[in-house]
Amino acid sequence: GTLQDLWVKSLAIEDPSGRRGILLTADLCGVTREITNQVATELEKRHRLPRESVMVNVSHTHCSPFVEGFASGLRVFNAEDKKSFAAYRKQIEASMVQAAVEALQKLAPATLGWGVDSADFAVNRRNNPEKDVPQLRAAGKLAGPVDHDVPVLAIRSPANEVLGVIFAYACHNTTLSIYQWHGDYAGCAQEEIERRHPKAVALFVAGCGGNINPLPRREVALAEKYGRQLADAVDKVLGRPLETVRGPFRSAFAEITLAFAEQPTARQLKVAVAGKTEGERAWATHLLSQLENGGIPMTHPYPIQAWRLGELSWVALGGETVVDYALRLKSEAGPKLWVFGYSNDVMAYIPSESILVEGGYEGKTSMIPHGKPGPWVAGLEGKIVGKARDLLQQVRAQP
């Protein structure tokens, strides 16, 4: 059933020189490169938007439909399931294109302003056992890196009415794991913001929360509570003087090649097909199919995107990116940078170099539900940060 509607939403931006960008957000657990490239190709045909000007971000709610090509090692699906996934993929692509086209058709004069507040329900799950979090929080002893920032971009009409709000948070959108459609805390926050500001559309952008959880969790009331906390943070920003966005919109996009360190043998996979867990069986079944149809891909094209809105910059990273990336990039590039994960392609977890060495779920075993052959080759953090820096310099240098 449905506890809360799921949405694709879109923001269209056009600067005074006519350069345009589209931000698409979706209440989905994941999205694939194939889907976002198809949407971008269609928008280029219809509106001459270059690939770098189309940004797609998913909230990572676990209470959303399965998308074809995402998390291929999660379950063993039958032929009828796969037909449903293919049909839903087409529906998602059509919805994204429709939302983008409608936003472009509704372009109107507006002012943009931005600010940052905070919310503290995000907890580093690698450093804090879930059962101990209430006591650790009460004692002020929560450990591990987190990013509690709630960045906000407000779109106002010439009459100063709030028409739109973009807000972000670096935390898994996984308070819930129920078999009902629900946008989780991100969906609750969007609903609450739109209730408080009836003329506004609220869009949530997932930050780098790969190793961060909302804790405690597993109750709808908690998702609603965290949603209100984010809405409160947004309202605090809206109630203060904002940094006005003046100047141009600029965009850049690149894909870098990341490699996998281990390739399982056919014998290993055939043993795993009869494994004890459904995830192990699904992972092995998926990789055996690849092995028998051209080979297991041992590299992946990883997307990195940079936008500039006046003096404000955004970096959008693919995958379930851990918080270390946001903290590092913001420390290097300054406070006028927002960093997002779950953008354009959610192919696997993206651990920092230290987490890759430590292993654990984000560093190693998460590759199983994502249907990947093994952990990443060392050095991925340097490659990702280096290319993100390059793209940032590119958009910031353009007049």
Tab-separated table of C-alpha atoms in Angstrom:
chain	number	residue	atom	x	y	z
A	1	GLY	CA	0.000	0.000	0.000
A	2	THR	CA	0.878	3.672	0.043
A	3	LEU	CA	1.540	5.640	3.216
A	4	GLN	CA	2.941	8.624	1.329
A	5	ASP	CA	3.042	9.550	-2.346
A	6	LEU	CA	6.387	9.387	-4.110
A	7	TRP	CA	7.457	12.222	-6.399
A	8	VAL	CA	9.731	13.310	-9.182
A	9	LYS	CA	10.279	17.072	-8.915
A	10	SER	CA	12.160	19.558	-11.033
A	11	LEU	CA	13.727	22.997	-10.792
A	12	ALA	CA	14.584	24.908	-13.971
A	13	ILE	CA	17.132	27.720	-13.794
A	14	GLU	CA	17.940	30.266	-16.487
A	15	ASP	CA	20.484	33.028	-15.939
A	16	PRO	CA	20.383	36.434	-17.671
A	17	SER	CA	22.597	35.158	-20.497
A	18	GLY	CA	20.151	32.342	-21.278
A	19	ARG	CA	22.154	29.435	-19.839
A	20	ARG	CA	19.792	26.901	-18.306
A	21	GLY	CA	19.978	24.006	-15.870
A	22	ILE	CA	17.579	21.318	-14.666
A	23	LEU	CA	17.681	19.731	-11.209
A	24	LEU	CA	15.583	16.576	-10.912
A	25	THR	CA	14.932	14.963	-7.540
A	26	ALA	CA	13.148	11.643	-7.043
A	27	ASP	CA	11.818	9.588	-4.123
A	28	LEU	CA	13.726	6.476	-5.219
A	29	CYS	CA	16.269	4.209	-3.573
A	30	GLY	CA	18.556	4.381	-6.585
A	31	VAL	CA	18.924	5.369	-10.210
A	32	THR	CA	21.180	4.123	-12.980
A	33	ARG	CA	23.474	5.807	-15.463
A	34	GLU	CA	21.311	4.424	-18.262
A	35	ILE	CA	18.192	6.148	-16.926
A	36	THR	CA	19.781	9.555	-16.306
A	37	ASN	CA	21.578	9.515	-19.651
A	38	GLN	CA	18.315	8.697	-21.422
A	39	VAL	CA	16.577	11.597	-19.667
A	40	ALA	CA	19.453	13.963	-20.481
A	41	THR	CA	19.464	12.848	-24.127
A	42	GLU	CA	15.738	13.539	-24.428
A	43	LEU	CA	16.099	16.990	-22.869
A	44	GLU	CA	18.953	17.791	-25.219
A	45	LYS	CA	16.748	16.858	-28.184
A	46	ARG	CA	13.779	18.880	-26.965
A	47	HIS	CA	15.456	21.891	-25.359
A	48	ARG	CA	19.129	21.792	-26.380
A	49	LEU	CA	20.258	21.282	-22.796
A	50	PRO	CA	23.806	19.891	-22.617
A	51	ARG	CA	24.466	16.859	-20.402
A	52	GLU	CA	26.279	18.929	-17.773
A	53	SER	CA	23.159	21.058	-17.249
A	54	VAL	CA	20.962	18.138	-16.130
A	55	MET	CA	21.472	16.931	-12.538
A	56	VAL	CA	19.526	13.978	-11.093
A	57	ASN	CA	19.495	13.142	-7.375
A	58	VAL	CA	17.561	10.414	-5.551
A	59	SER	CA	16.577	10.490	-1.887
A	60	HIS	CA	17.443	6.791	-1.277
A	61	THR	CA	14.202	5.945	0.480
A	62	HIS	CA	14.038	2.168	0.925
A	63	CYS	CA	10.228	2.329	0.689
A	64	SER	CA	10.137	2.820	-3.088
A	65	PRO	CA	9.774	0.539	-6.121
A	66	PHE	CA	12.688	-1.471	-7.468
A	67	VAL	CA	14.278	0.180	-10.524
A	68	GLU	CA	15.627	-1.878	-13.410
A	69	GLY	CA	19.424	-2.195	-13.230
A	70	PHE	CA	19.792	-0.973	-9.632
A	71	ALA	CA	21.062	-3.217	-6.798
A	72	SER	CA	21.279	-6.282	-9.024
A	73	GLY	CA	22.561	-8.439	-6.177
A	74	LEU	CA	19.610	-7.779	-3.881
A	75	ARG	CA	17.175	-10.513	-4.889
A	76	VAL	CA	16.715	-13.261	-7.466
A	77	PHE	CA	13.855	-12.028	-9.636
A	78	ASN	CA	11.673	-13.973	-12.070
A	79	ALA	CA	10.782	-13.021	-15.626
A	80	GLU	CA	7.494	-11.379	-14.621
A	81	ASP	CA	9.294	-9.228	-12.046
A	82	LYS	CA	11.783	-8.112	-14.682
A	83	LYS	CA	8.985	-7.086	-17.042
A	84	SER	CA	7.529	-4.914	-14.268
A	85	PHE	CA	10.926	-3.313	-13.595
A	86	ALA	CA	11.421	-2.498	-17.278
A	87	ALA	CA	7.979	-0.893	-17.479
A	88	TYR	CA	8.616	1.114	-14.318
A	89	ARG	CA	11.940	2.318	-15.672
A	90	LYS	CA	10.157	3.729	-18.716
A	91	GLN	CA	7.611	5.379	-16.442
A	92	ILE	CA	10.370	6.995	-14.360
A	93	GLU	CA	12.169	8.282	-17.437
A	94	ALA	CA	8.932	9.729	-18.800
A	95	SER	CA	8.099	11.333	-15.442
A	96	MET	CA	11.523	12.964	-15.216
A	97	VAL	CA	11.297	14.356	-18.730
A	98	GLN	CA	7.751	15.592	-18.109
A	99	ALA	CA	8.740	17.326	-14.859
A	100	ALA	CA	11.724	18.984	-16.521
A	101	VAL	CA	9.720	20.159	-19.538
A	102	GLU	CA	6.960	21.587	-17.329
A	103	ALA	CA	9.524	23.440	-15.213
A	104	LEU	CA	11.106	24.935	-18.333
A	105	GLN	CA	7.689	26.001	-19.582
A	106	LYS	CA	7.003	27.771	-16.276
A	107	LEU	CA	10.214	29.827	-16.165
A	108	ALA	CA	9.462	33.230	-14.648
A	109	PRO	CA	11.370	36.066	-12.968
A	110	ALA	CA	12.578	35.103	-9.494
A	111	THR	CA	15.276	35.833	-6.952
A	112	LEU	CA	17.454	33.138	-5.426
A	113	GLY	CA	18.998	33.228	-1.964
A	114	TRP	CA	20.822	30.678	0.108
A	115	GLY	CA	21.786	29.938	3.688
A	116	VAL	CA	22.639	27.045	5.997
A	117	ASP	CA	21.221	25.735	9.271
A	118	SER	CA	21.604	22.325	10.946
A	119	ALA	CA	19.862	19.198	12.249
A	120	ASP	CA	21.457	16.610	14.525
A	121	PHE	CA	19.626	13.307	13.994
A	122	ALA	CA	22.320	11.969	11.615
A	123	VAL	CA	24.726	9.541	13.335
A	124	ASN	CA	27.874	7.823	12.040
A	125	ARG	CA	26.776	4.186	12.004
A	126	ARG	CA	30.308	2.777	11.786
A	127	ASN	CA	31.287	4.324	15.116
A	128	ASN	CA	28.063	4.083	17.142
A	129	PRO	CA	26.109	0.844	17.720
A	130	GLU	CA	22.466	1.552	16.942
A	131	LYS	CA	21.185	0.231	20.276
A	132	ASP	CA	23.560	2.526	22.194
A	133	VAL	CA	22.786	5.771	20.321
A	134	PRO	CA	20.175	7.218	22.749
A	135	GLN	CA	22.559	6.812	25.690
A	136	LEU	CA	25.578	8.040	23.734
A	137	ARG	CA	23.640	11.091	22.530
A	138	ALA	CA	22.422	11.891	26.038
A	139	ALA	CA	25.996	11.648	27.311
A	140	GLY	CA	27.398	13.722	24.436
A	141	LYS	CA	29.610	10.809	23.384
A	142	LEU	CA	28.562	10.115	19.792
A	143	ALA	CA	31.678	9.377	17.744
A	144	GLY	CA	32.786	9.598	14.127
A	145	PRO	CA	32.562	12.232	11.384
A	146	VAL	CA	29.145	13.655	10.445
A	147	ASP	CA	27.844	16.614	8.443
A	148	HIS	CA	24.825	18.167	10.171
A	149	ASP	CA	24.510	21.093	7.743
A	150	VAL	CA	21.111	21.758	6.161
A	151	PRO	CA	21.890	23.947	3.123
A	152	VAL	CA	18.877	25.781	1.692
A	153	LEU	CA	18.266	27.518	-1.627
A	154	ALA	CA	15.113	29.655	-1.656
A	155	ILE	CA	13.330	30.754	-4.834
A	156	ARG	CA	11.125	33.812	-4.362
A	157	SER	CA	8.766	35.679	-6.670
A	158	PRO	CA	9.151	39.425	-7.337
A	159	ALA	CA	6.482	39.837	-4.615
A	160	ASN	CA	8.797	37.952	-2.186
A	161	GLU	CA	6.586	34.822	-2.024
A	162	VAL	CA	8.436	31.541	-1.499
A	163	LEU	CA	7.908	29.556	-4.701
A	164	GLY	CA	10.488	26.845	-4.168
A	165	VAL	CA	12.950	25.447	-1.655
A	166	ILE	CA	15.933	23.201	-2.331
A	167	PHE	CA	17.331	21.647	0.847
A	168	ALA	CA	19.833	18.884	1.521
A	169	TYR	CA	21.046	16.612	4.303
A	170	ALA	CA	23.872	14.063	4.515
A	171	CYS	CA	22.152	11.049	6.029
A	172	HIS	CA	20.677	7.771	4.806
A	173	ASN	CA	16.992	8.345	4.136
A	174	THR	CA	16.234	5.034	5.816
A	175	THR	CA	14.276	5.554	9.006
A	176	LEU	CA	11.845	2.981	7.607
A	177	SER	CA	12.097	-0.468	6.033
A	178	ILE	CA	8.415	-1.273	5.524
A	179	TYR	CA	6.573	-2.702	2.525
A	180	GLN	CA	4.580	0.457	1.881
A	181	TRP	CA	5.485	3.393	-0.355
A	182	HIS	CA	6.899	6.229	1.726
A	183	GLY	CA	9.384	9.051	1.133
A	184	ASP	CA	10.831	8.559	4.650
A	185	TYR	CA	12.077	11.619	6.560
A	186	ALA	CA	12.880	13.415	3.295
A	187	GLY	CA	9.296	12.945	2.126
A	188	CYS	CA	7.956	14.121	5.492
A	189	ALA	CA	10.180	17.207	5.380
A	190	GLN	CA	9.006	18.111	1.882
A	191	GLU	CA	5.357	17.703	2.860
A	192	GLU	CA	5.837	19.822	5.984
A	193	ILE	CA	7.649	22.616	4.112
A	194	GLU	CA	4.925	22.693	1.466
A	195	ARG	CA	2.243	22.769	4.186
A	196	ARG	CA	3.907	25.757	5.818
A	197	HIS	CA	4.514	27.491	2.459
A	198	PRO	CA	1.475	26.626	0.303
A	199	LYS	CA	2.816	28.232	-2.899
A	200	ALA	CA	6.185	26.463	-2.688
A	201	VAL	CA	7.544	23.236	-4.136
A	202	ALA	CA	10.110	21.623	-1.823
A	203	LEU	CA	12.890	19.494	-3.319
A	204	PHE	CA	15.163	17.316	-1.165
A	205	VAL	CA	18.710	16.559	-2.313
A	206	ALA	CA	20.587	13.691	-0.639
A	207	GLY	CA	24.044	14.574	0.609
A	208	CYS	CA	27.027	12.295	1.240
A	209	GLY	CA	25.426	10.088	3.858
A	210	GLY	CA	26.661	6.626	2.853
A	211	ASN	CA	27.950	5.834	6.350
A	212	ILE	CA	25.398	7.955	8.236
A	213	ASN	CA	22.000	6.821	9.587
A	214	PRO	CA	18.994	8.554	11.177
A	215	LEU	CA	19.058	7.134	14.692
A	216	PRO	CA	16.990	5.906	16.394
A	217	ARG	CA	14.767	4.673	13.564
A	218	ARG	CA	12.227	2.042	12.341
A	219	GLU	CA	9.076	3.986	13.293
A	220	VAL	CA	6.920	6.215	11.076
A	221	ALA	CA	6.683	8.682	13.964
A	222	LEU	CA	10.471	9.062	13.890
A	223	ALA	CA	10.475	9.753	10.134
A	224	GLU	CA	7.863	12.449	10.776
A	225	LYS	CA	9.911	13.861	13.667
A	226	TYR	CA	13.087	14.085	11.571
A	227	GLY	CA	11.096	15.631	8.737
A	228	ARG	CA	9.871	18.365	11.080
A	229	GLN	CA	13.439	18.974	12.260
A	230	LEU	CA	14.552	19.567	8.676
A	231	ALA	CA	11.522	21.781	8.004
A	232	ASP	CA	12.385	23.787	11.127
A	233	ALA	CA	15.959	24.229	9.885
A	234	VAL	CA	14.645	25.399	6.509
A	235	ASP	CA	12.327	27.905	8.160
A	236	LYS	CA	15.184	29.274	10.261
A	237	VAL	CA	17.116	29.950	7.075
A	238	LEU	CA	14.086	31.511	5.374
A	239	GLY	CA	13.605	33.806	8.368
A	240	ARG	CA	17.121	35.261	8.109
A	241	PRO	CA	18.720	37.545	5.501
A	242	LEU	CA	20.010	35.234	2.767
A	243	GLU	CA	23.056	35.360	0.517
A	244	THR	CA	21.616	36.522	-2.796
A	245	VAL	CA	22.589	34.551	-5.881
A	246	ARG	CA	24.029	37.092	-8.292
A	247	GLY	CA	25.782	36.247	-11.488
A	248	PRO	CA	25.853	33.354	-13.914
A	249	PHE	CA	24.855	29.715	-14.000
A	250	ARG	CA	27.701	27.448	-15.142
A	251	SER	CA	27.952	23.649	-15.302
A	252	ALA	CA	30.448	20.875	-15.978
A	253	PHE	CA	30.237	17.069	-16.089
A	254	ALA	CA	32.749	14.258	-16.367
A	255	GLU	CA	33.043	10.522	-15.920
A	256	ILE	CA	36.189	8.911	-14.541
A	257	THR	CA	37.020	5.211	-14.655
A	258	LEU	CA	37.007	3.357	-11.346
A	259	ALA	CA	38.129	-0.283	-11.195
A	260	PHE	CA	37.176	-3.283	-9.086
A	261	ALA	CA	39.952	-5.107	-7.272
A	262	GLU	CA	38.639	-8.675	-7.333
A	263	GLN	CA	36.973	-10.833	-9.963
A	264	PRO	CA	35.336	-14.011	-8.666
A	265	THR	CA	35.856	-17.182	-10.677
A	266	ALA	CA	33.067	-19.149	-12.312
A	267	ARG	CA	33.636	-21.894	-9.750
A	268	GLN	CA	33.253	-19.473	-6.830
A	269	LEU	CA	30.064	-18.075	-8.308
A	270	LYS	CA	28.549	-21.516	-8.901
A	271	VAL	CA	29.161	-22.356	-5.245
A	272	ALA	CA	27.622	-19.023	-4.169
A	273	VAL	CA	24.496	-19.624	-6.288
A	274	ALA	CA	23.612	-22.288	-3.729
A	275	GLY	CA	24.562	-20.012	-0.813
A	276	LYS	CA	22.708	-19.659	2.462
A	277	THR	CA	21.472	-16.064	1.965
A	278	GLU	CA	19.252	-14.662	-0.759
A	279	GLY	CA	21.725	-11.805	-1.296
A	280	GLU	CA	24.601	-14.203	-1.904
A	281	ARG	CA	22.509	-16.200	-4.363
A	282	ALA	CA	21.339	-13.056	-6.188
A	283	TRP	CA	24.874	-11.661	-6.418
A	284	ALA	CA	26.250	-14.880	-7.843
A	285	THR	CA	23.343	-15.339	-10.265
A	286	HIS	CA	23.804	-11.807	-11.596
A	287	LEU	CA	27.567	-12.127	-12.063
A	288	LEU	CA	27.290	-15.584	-13.642
A	289	SER	CA	24.877	-14.123	-16.185
A	290	GLN	CA	27.402	-11.391	-16.974
A	291	LEU	CA	30.221	-13.938	-17.211
A	292	GLU	CA	28.236	-15.992	-19.696
A	293	ASN	CA	27.259	-12.944	-21.780
A	294	GLY	CA	30.492	-11.146	-22.540
A	295	GLY	CA	32.260	-11.056	-19.191
A	296	ILE	CA	32.024	-9.295	-15.822
A	297	PRO	CA	32.729	-5.531	-16.170
A	298	MET	CA	35.760	-4.763	-14.008
A	299	THR	CA	35.501	-0.977	-14.347
A	300	HIS	CA	32.695	1.538	-14.010
A	301	PRO	CA	32.302	5.088	-15.418
A	302	TYR	CA	31.825	7.249	-12.319
A	303	PRO	CA	29.929	10.569	-12.731
A	304	ILE	CA	31.020	13.876	-11.194
A	305	GLN	CA	29.169	17.131	-11.818
A	306	ALA	CA	29.756	20.739	-10.784
A	307	TRP	CA	27.362	23.673	-10.893
A	308	ARG	CA	27.962	27.319	-10.147
A	309	LEU	CA	25.116	29.617	-9.123
A	310	GLY	CA	26.708	33.023	-8.737
A	311	GLU	CA	29.182	32.616	-5.876
A	312	LEU	CA	27.582	29.355	-4.693
A	313	SER	CA	28.889	26.044	-6.090
A	314	TRP	CA	27.534	22.495	-6.033
A	315	VAL	CA	29.371	19.205	-6.555
A	316	ALA	CA	27.247	16.125	-7.268
A	317	LEU	CA	28.878	12.715	-6.828
A	318	GLY	CA	27.556	9.344	-7.917
A	319	GLY	CA	27.002	6.341	-5.692
A	320	GLU	CA	26.358	5.975	-1.983
A	321	THR	CA	29.141	8.381	-1.097
A	322	VAL	CA	30.386	8.445	2.493
A	323	VAL	CA	30.444	11.706	4.450
A	324	ASP	CA	34.245	11.968	4.322
A	325	TYR	CA	34.023	13.307	0.745
A	326	ALA	CA	31.760	16.204	1.659
A	327	LEU	CA	33.846	17.156	4.677
A	328	ARG	CA	37.077	17.054	2.676
A	329	LEU	CA	35.773	18.993	-0.330
A	330	LYS	CA	34.111	21.651	1.832
A	331	SER	CA	37.258	22.082	3.904
A	332	GLU	CA	39.274	22.595	0.718
A	333	ALA	CA	36.826	24.720	-1.275
A	334	GLY	CA	35.226	26.813	1.468
A	335	PRO	CA	31.713	27.289	2.877
A	336	LYS	CA	30.181	28.347	-0.441
A	337	LEU	CA	30.254	24.731	-1.649
A	338	TRP	CA	27.490	22.140	-1.275
A	339	VAL	CA	28.328	18.473	-1.880
A	340	PHE	CA	25.727	15.876	-2.842
A	341	GLY	CA	25.853	12.087	-3.180
A	342	TYR	CA	23.332	9.745	-4.844
A	343	SER	CA	23.569	11.760	-8.061
A	344	ASN	CA	23.236	10.637	-11.686
A	345	ASP	CA	24.158	6.987	-11.012
A	346	VAL	CA	23.933	4.954	-7.794
A	347	MET	CA	26.138	2.021	-8.735
A	348	ALA	CA	27.689	1.086	-5.357
A	349	TYR	CA	29.005	2.504	-2.104
A	350	ILE	CA	31.845	4.996	-2.504
A	351	PRO	CA	34.104	4.580	0.543
A	352	SER	CA	36.874	6.949	1.509
A	353	GLU	CA	40.379	5.530	1.311
A	354	SER	CA	40.435	4.864	5.060
A	355	ILE	CA	37.076	3.046	4.986
A	356	LEU	CA	38.224	1.010	1.970
A	357	VAL	CA	41.182	-0.202	4.041
A	358	GLU	CA	39.045	-0.830	7.136
A	359	GLY	CA	36.512	-2.829	5.118
A	360	GLY	CA	33.153	-3.546	6.704
A	361	TYR	CA	29.881	-2.949	4.916
A	362	GLU	CA	30.630	0.360	3.171
A	363	GLY	CA	34.167	-0.706	2.244
A	364	LYS	CA	33.592	-4.260	1.105
A	365	THR	CA	30.441	-6.313	1.631
A	366	SER	CA	27.993	-3.714	0.255
A	367	MET	CA	29.278	-4.659	-3.201
A	368	ILE	CA	27.143	-7.814	-2.929
A	369	PRO	CA	23.649	-6.188	-2.951
A	370	HIS	CA	24.893	-3.751	-5.591
A	371	GLY	CA	25.873	-6.698	-7.801
A	372	LYS	CA	29.525	-5.714	-8.152
A	373	PRO	CA	32.391	-8.245	-8.370
A	374	GLY	CA	34.329	-6.951	-5.361
A	375	PRO	CA	35.738	-3.884	-3.599
A	376	TRP	CA	37.125	-0.896	-5.482
A	377	VAL	CA	40.807	-0.597	-6.344
A	378	ALA	CA	42.683	1.630	-3.895
A	379	GLY	CA	43.122	5.261	-4.904
A	380	LEU	CA	39.494	6.058	-5.723
A	381	GLU	CA	39.237	8.927	-3.210
A	382	GLY	CA	42.141	10.807	-4.773
A	383	LYS	CA	40.740	10.325	-8.282
A	384	ILE	CA	37.244	11.502	-7.308
A	385	VAL	CA	38.395	14.509	-5.272
A	386	GLY	CA	40.907	15.479	-7.941
A	387	LYS	CA	38.317	15.503	-10.725
A	388	ALA	CA	35.802	17.326	-8.522
A	389	ARG	CA	38.429	20.022	-7.935
A	390	ASP	CA	39.051	20.289	-11.679
A	391	LEU	CA	35.359	20.724	-12.464
A	392	LEU	CA	34.942	23.279	-9.688
A	393	GLN	CA	37.822	25.317	-11.040
A	394	GLN	CA	36.306	25.055	-14.510
A	395	VAL	CA	32.892	26.446	-13.544
A	396	ARG	CA	34.327	29.066	-11.197
A	397	ALA	CA	36.734	30.341	-13.823
A	398	GLN	CA	34.064	30.861	-16.477
A	399	PRO	CA	32.861	34.475	-16.707
